Coordinates of C-alpha atoms in Angstrom, one line a residue:
X219 CA 19.9 3.8 -2.2
X220 CA 20.5 0.8 -5.1
X221 CA 24.1 0.6 -3.5
X222 CA 23.7 -1.4 -0.7
X223 CA 20.5 -3.7 -2.1
X224 CA 21.9 -7.0 -2.8
X225 CA 22.3 -8.1 -6.5
X226 CA 23.9 -11.0 -8.7
X227 CA 25.9 -10.8 -11.8
X228 CA 24.3 -12.4 -15.2
X229 CA 26.5 -12.1 -17.9
X230 CA 28.6 -9.3 -16.6
X231 CA 25.6 -7.0 -15.7
X232 CA 24.3 -6.6 -12.1
X233 CA 20.8 -7.3 -11.7
X234 CA 19.2 -6.6 -8.4
X235 CA 16.9 -8.7 -6.5
X236 CA 14.7 -5.8 -5.6
X237 CA 13.9 -5.6 -9.3
X238 CA 14.0 -9.5 -9.9
X239 CA 10.9 -9.0 -7.1
X240 CA 9.4 -6.3 -8.7
X241 CA 9.0 -8.0 -12.4
X242 CA 7.9 -11.2 -10.8
X243 CA 5.3 -8.9 -8.8
X244 CA 4.5 -7.6 -12.7
X245 CA 4.3 -11.3 -13.9
X246 CA 2.0 -12.2 -11.0
X247 CA -0.4 -9.4 -11.4
X248 CA -1.0 -9.8 -15.0
X249 CA -1.6 -13.7 -14.0
X250 CA -4.1 -13.0 -11.3
X251 CA -5.9 -10.5 -13.9
X252 CA -6.0 -12.9 -16.4
X253 CA -7.5 -15.6 -14.2
X254 CA -9.9 -13.8 -12.5
X255 CA -11.2 -11.8 -16.0
X256 CA -11.4 -15.1 -18.0
X257 CA -14.5 -15.2 -19.6
X258 CA -15.5 -11.8 -18.0
X259 CA -13.3 -9.3 -20.2
X260 CA -12.9 -9.0 -23.7
X261 CA -10.0 -10.6 -25.4
X262 CA -7.1 -8.8 -25.5
X263 CA -8.0 -6.8 -22.0
X264 CA -4.8 -8.1 -20.3
X265 CA -1.9 -7.7 -22.8
X266 CA -3.4 -3.8 -23.1
X267 CA -3.2 -3.4 -19.6
X268 CA 0.1 -4.8 -19.3
X269 CA 1.1 -2.7 -22.3
X270 CA -0.2 0.5 -20.6
X271 CA 0.3 -0.4 -17.0
X272 CA 4.0 -0.2 -17.5
X273 CA 4.9 3.1 -18.4
X274 CA 2.2 4.9 -16.5
X275 CA 2.8 3.0 -13.2
X276 CA 6.6 3.8 -13.9
X277 CA 6.1 7.8 -13.7
X278 CA 3.0 7.8 -11.4
X279 CA 5.4 6.0 -8.7
X280 CA 8.6 8.3 -9.3
X281 CA 6.3 11.7 -9.6
X282 CA 4.5 11.0 -6.6
X283 CA 7.8 10.3 -4.5
X284 CA 9.3 13.0 -6.0
X285 CA 6.6 15.7 -4.8
X286 CA 6.3 13.9 -1.6
X287 CA 9.8 12.9 -0.3
X288 CA 11.1 16.1 1.4
X289 CA 15.0 14.8 1.1
X290 CA 14.2 15.0 -2.4
X291 CA 13.6 18.6 -2.9
X292 CA 16.8 19.6 -2.2
X293 CA 18.1 18.1 -5.2
X294 CA 14.8 18.7 -7.3
X295 CA 14.8 19.2 -11.2
X296 CA 13.5 17.6 -14.4
X297 CA 16.9 16.0 -14.6
X298 CA 16.8 14.4 -11.1
X299 CA 13.0 13.4 -11.4
X300 CA 13.9 11.5 -14.9
X301 CA 16.9 9.5 -13.3
X302 CA 14.4 6.6 -12.7
X303 CA 17.4 4.1 -11.9
X304 CA 18.8 6.3 -9.1
X305 CA 15.6 4.7 -6.9
X306 CA 12.7 6.5 -5.2
X307 CA 8.9 5.6 -5.9
X308 CA 6.0 5.2 -4.1
X309 CA 3.7 2.7 -3.5
X310 CA 0.7 4.6 -4.0
X311 CA 1.6 6.2 -6.5
X312 CA 2.1 3.0 -8.1
X313 CA -1.7 1.5 -7.0
X314 CA -2.9 4.8 -8.9
X315 CA -0.8 4.3 -11.8
X316 CA -2.3 0.8 -12.0
X317 CA -5.9 1.4 -11.8
X318 CA -5.5 4.8 -14.5
X319 CA -4.2 1.8 -16.6
X320 CA -6.9 -0.1 -16.2
X321 CA -9.4 3.0 -16.4
X322 CA -7.6 4.1 -20.2
X323 CA -7.9 0.3 -20.7
X324 CA -11.6 -0.3 -20.3
X325 CA -12.4 3.2 -22.2
X326 CA -10.2 1.8 -25.1
X327 CA -11.8 -1.4 -25.0
X328 CA -15.4 -0.2 -23.9
X329 CA -15.9 -2.2 -21.2
X330 CA -16.9 -1.0 -17.4
X331 CA -14.3 0.5 -15.8
X332 CA -15.6 -0.2 -12.1
X333 CA -15.9 -3.8 -13.4
X334 CA -12.6 -4.4 -14.3
X335 CA -10.9 -2.6 -11.2
X336 CA -13.0 -4.9 -9.2
X337 CA -11.4 -7.7 -11.5
X338 CA -8.1 -6.0 -10.9
X339 CA -7.8 -5.6 -7.1
X340 CA -7.0 -9.4 -6.2
X341 CA -4.5 -9.0 -8.9
X342 CA -3.0 -5.8 -7.5
X343 CA -2.5 -7.3 -3.9
X344 CA -0.5 -10.0 -5.5
X345 CA 1.8 -7.2 -6.8
X346 CA 1.8 -5.2 -3.5
X347 CA 2.9 -9.1 -2.0
X348 CA 6.5 -9.5 -4.0
X349 CA 7.2 -5.9 -4.3
X350 CA 7.0 -5.7 -0.1
X351 CA 9.3 -9.4 -0.3
X352 CA 11.4 -7.4 -2.4
X353 CA 12.0 -5.1 0.4
X354 CA 14.1 -7.4 2.1
X355 CA 17.1 -7.4 -0.5
X356 CA 17.4 -3.3 0.1
X357 CA 19.6 -2.1 3.3
X358 CA 16.8 0.2 5.1
X359 CA 13.4 0.0 3.1
X360 CA 10.7 -1.8 5.3
X361 CA 12.4 -1.5 8.6
X362 CA 11.1 -0.3 12.2
X363 CA 12.4 1.7 14.8
X364 CA 15.1 0.1 17.0
X365 CA 13.6 -2.8 18.8
X366 CA 13.6 -2.8 22.8
X367 CA 11.2 -6.0 23.4
X368 CA 13.7 -8.8 23.5
X369 CA 11.2 -11.2 22.4
X370 CA 10.6 -9.8 19.6
X371 CA 14.2 -8.4 18.5
X372 CA 14.8 -12.4 18.6
X373 CA 12.0 -13.6 16.4
X374 CA 12.3 -14.4 12.9
X375 CA 10.0 -10.9 11.9
X376 CA 13.4 -9.1 13.3
X377 CA 17.0 -8.7 11.5
X378 CA 19.8 -7.3 13.4
X379 CA 22.8 -4.9 11.9
X380 CA 25.5 -5.7 15.2
X381 CA 23.8 -2.9 16.5
X382 CA 20.3 -2.8 17.2
X383 CA 17.2 -5.5 16.3
X384 CA 14.7 -4.1 13.5
X385 CA 11.1 -5.5 13.0
X386 CA 10.9 -6.3 9.2
X387 CA 7.9 -4.6 8.8
X388 CA 7.7 -5.8 5.0
X389 CA 7.0 -9.1 6.1
X390 CA 4.1 -7.9 7.9
X391 CA 2.6 -6.0 4.5
X392 CA 3.6 -9.0 2.2
X393 CA 1.8 -11.3 4.5
X394 CA -1.4 -8.7 4.6
X395 CA -1.1 -8.1 1.1
X396 CA -1.4 -12.2 0.3
X397 CA -4.7 -12.3 2.8
X398 CA -6.2 -9.1 1.0
X399 CA -5.7 -10.9 -2.0
X400 CA -7.4 -14.3 -1.3
X401 CA -10.3 -12.3 0.7
X402 CA -11.0 -9.8 -2.2
X403 CA -11.0 -12.8 -4.4
X404 CA -13.4 -14.9 -2.6
X405 CA -15.4 -12.0 -2.1
X406 CA -15.6 -11.5 -5.7
X407 CA -16.6 -15.0 -6.8
X408 CA -19.9 -14.3 -4.3
X409 CA -21.5 -11.5 -7.0
X410 CA -21.3 -8.8 -5.0
X411 CA -22.3 -5.3 -6.0
X412 CA -20.5 -3.7 -8.8
X413 CA -17.9 -1.9 -7.0
X414 CA -17.7 -3.5 -3.9
X415 CA -14.6 -5.3 -4.1
X416 CA -12.6 -2.4 -4.8
X417 CA -13.9 -0.6 -2.3
X418 CA -13.7 -3.6 0.2
X419 CA -9.8 -3.8 -0.6
X420 CA -9.4 0.0 -0.3
X421 CA -11.0 0.1 3.0
X422 CA -9.1 -2.8 4.8
X423 CA -5.5 -2.0 2.7
X424 CA -6.1 1.5 3.8
X425 CA -6.8 0.5 7.4
X426 CA -3.7 -2.2 7.7
X427 CA -1.3 0.2 5.7
X428 CA -1.8 3.0 7.9
X429 CA -0.6 0.5 11.0
X430 CA 2.3 -0.6 9.1
X431 CA 3.5 2.5 7.7
X432 CA 3.4 3.8 11.2
X433 CA 6.1 1.0 12.0
X434 CA 8.4 1.6 9.3
X435 CA 11.0 4.1 10.1
X436 CA 12.9 4.2 7.0
X437 CA 13.0 7.9 6.1
X438 CA 10.8 7.0 3.0
X439 CA 8.3 9.7 1.9
X440 CA 8.5 11.2 6.0
X441 CA 8.2 14.6 7.4
X442 CA 9.0 14.8 10.6
X443 CA 7.2 11.9 12.3
X444 CA 4.5 11.6 9.7
X445 CA 4.6 9.5 6.9
X446 CA 3.4 11.0 3.7
X447 CA 2.4 7.6 2.6
X448 CA 0.1 7.0 5.5
X449 CA -1.8 9.9 5.0
X450 CA -2.5 9.1 1.3
X451 CA -3.6 5.7 2.8
X452 CA -5.8 7.1 5.4
X453 CA -7.7 8.9 2.5
X454 CA -7.8 5.4 0.8
X455 CA -9.4 3.8 3.6
X456 CA -11.8 7.2 4.3
X457 CA -13.3 7.0 0.8
X458 CA -15.0 3.7 0.8
X459 CA -16.7 4.0 4.2
X460 CA -17.6 7.7 3.3
X461 CA -19.5 5.6 0.2
X462 CA -20.5 3.2 1.3
X463 CA -22.0 5.2 4.6
X464 CA -23.6 7.8 2.0
X465 CA -25.7 4.6 0.3
X466 CA -27.1 4.0 4.0
X467 CA -28.4 7.6 4.2
X468 CA -27.3 11.0 5.3
X469 CA -26.9 10.4 8.7
X470 CA -24.8 7.5 8.2
X471 CA -22.9 9.2 5.6
X472 CA -22.0 12.2 8.3
X473 CA -21.3 9.7 11.3
X474 CA -18.7 8.1 8.9
X475 CA -17.2 11.5 8.4
X476 CA -17.2 12.3 12.0
X477 CA -15.3 8.7 12.5
X478 CA -12.8 9.5 10.1
X479 CA -11.8 12.9 11.8
X480 CA -11.9 11.3 14.9
X481 CA -9.7 8.2 13.7
X482 CA -7.2 10.6 11.9
X483 CA -7.1 12.4 14.8
X484 CA -6.1 9.6 17.3
X485 CA -3.6 8.7 14.6
X486 CA -2.2 11.9 14.8
X487 CA -1.8 11.9 18.5
X488 CA -0.9 8.4 18.9
X489 CA 2.1 8.9 16.2
X490 CA 3.3 12.0 18.5
X491 CA 3.1 9.4 21.8
X492 CA 5.1 6.9 19.8
X493 CA 7.8 9.3 18.3
X494 CA 8.2 11.7 21.4
X495 CA 6.8 10.2 24.9
X496 CA 8.2 7.5 27.1
X497 CA 4.6 5.2 26.7
X498 CA 5.5 1.8 25.8
X499 CA 5.2 1.7 22.3
X500 CA 3.5 -2.0 22.7
X501 CA 0.6 0.0 24.1
X502 CA 0.6 2.6 21.7
X503 CA 0.2 0.3 19.0
X504 CA -2.6 -1.7 21.0
X505 CA -4.1 1.3 21.1
X506 CA -3.6 2.0 17.0
X507 CA -5.3 -1.6 16.2
X508 CA -8.4 -1.2 18.2
X509 CA -8.2 2.7 16.7
X510 CA -8.1 1.7 13.1
X511 CA -10.4 -1.4 13.8
X512 CA -13.3 1.3 14.2
X513 CA -13.3 2.6 10.1
X514 CA -12.6 -1.0 9.2
X515 CA -15.5 -2.9 11.0
X516 CA -17.9 0.1 10.1
X517 CA -17.2 0.2 6.8
X518 CA -18.3 -3.7 6.8
X519 CA -21.4 -3.1 8.8
X520 CA -22.1 0.2 6.1
X521 CA -21.2 -2.3 3.1
X522 CA -23.7 -5.3 4.7
X523 CA -26.4 -2.7 5.2
X524 CA -26.6 -1.2 1.7
X525 CA -26.4 -4.8 0.4
X526 CA -29.5 -5.5 1.9
X527 CA -31.2 -2.5 0.6

């Protein structure tokens, strides 16, 4: 819905603030990637990645949105899919595109793809942070259901359209990305096992983003009361959890798989309660936080055990 987005005019051309923030996010991504890879990647790696990432990320983000946003299916056609300027992108698709670009860069330059992805993850967080801040310049993206708690509706985290107050979830998502960027950057400087920075980042980003996707109520990539990106972020935290557990043995891996099933089942139940019951949303989200803390804590525990082996 670019018509409702904030913009300014430059030389007679409308320039949208959301696009500016995406551009700044891309610049921050390359800067952090270059800084983290200094002396650790071959010369020309970051520029090549930037050239590959721009088209690949755009295509992946757009395609995933077109495939999973049920509202888009009513007008699905090749022409509509190719109308990039009309809006409609997926953050998960963008992250997949960036990962694919890093993998291709590693293949072309004959470097270790996993090691390159380890270096890339903090940079991805920088991009996410700017992209989420950019949602504040749109009309609907990154907002919650109507708030019923006055103390929250009157806080700096809320916005008001004259009728209701809404939680600015994009602020929470931007702050989370910034924090995870710092955490994974510092962890990477400790010289962890190859792949662990990527897996740890996926684990923590997946767990936190499942919660934020639940809070978002902007109809972006949703089917009924379930967010499609929420499901994808659940897969994001489940994969590293199972990998870490598998390194600790078969029993640990089975327990991790069972934990994933319990968390997914619990999340579906909580989503139903939030959307279709009279139970206080505050209580529901406290339970949600406790539920998602389980795979995060288990993943970090299995990581620590595997690092000692």
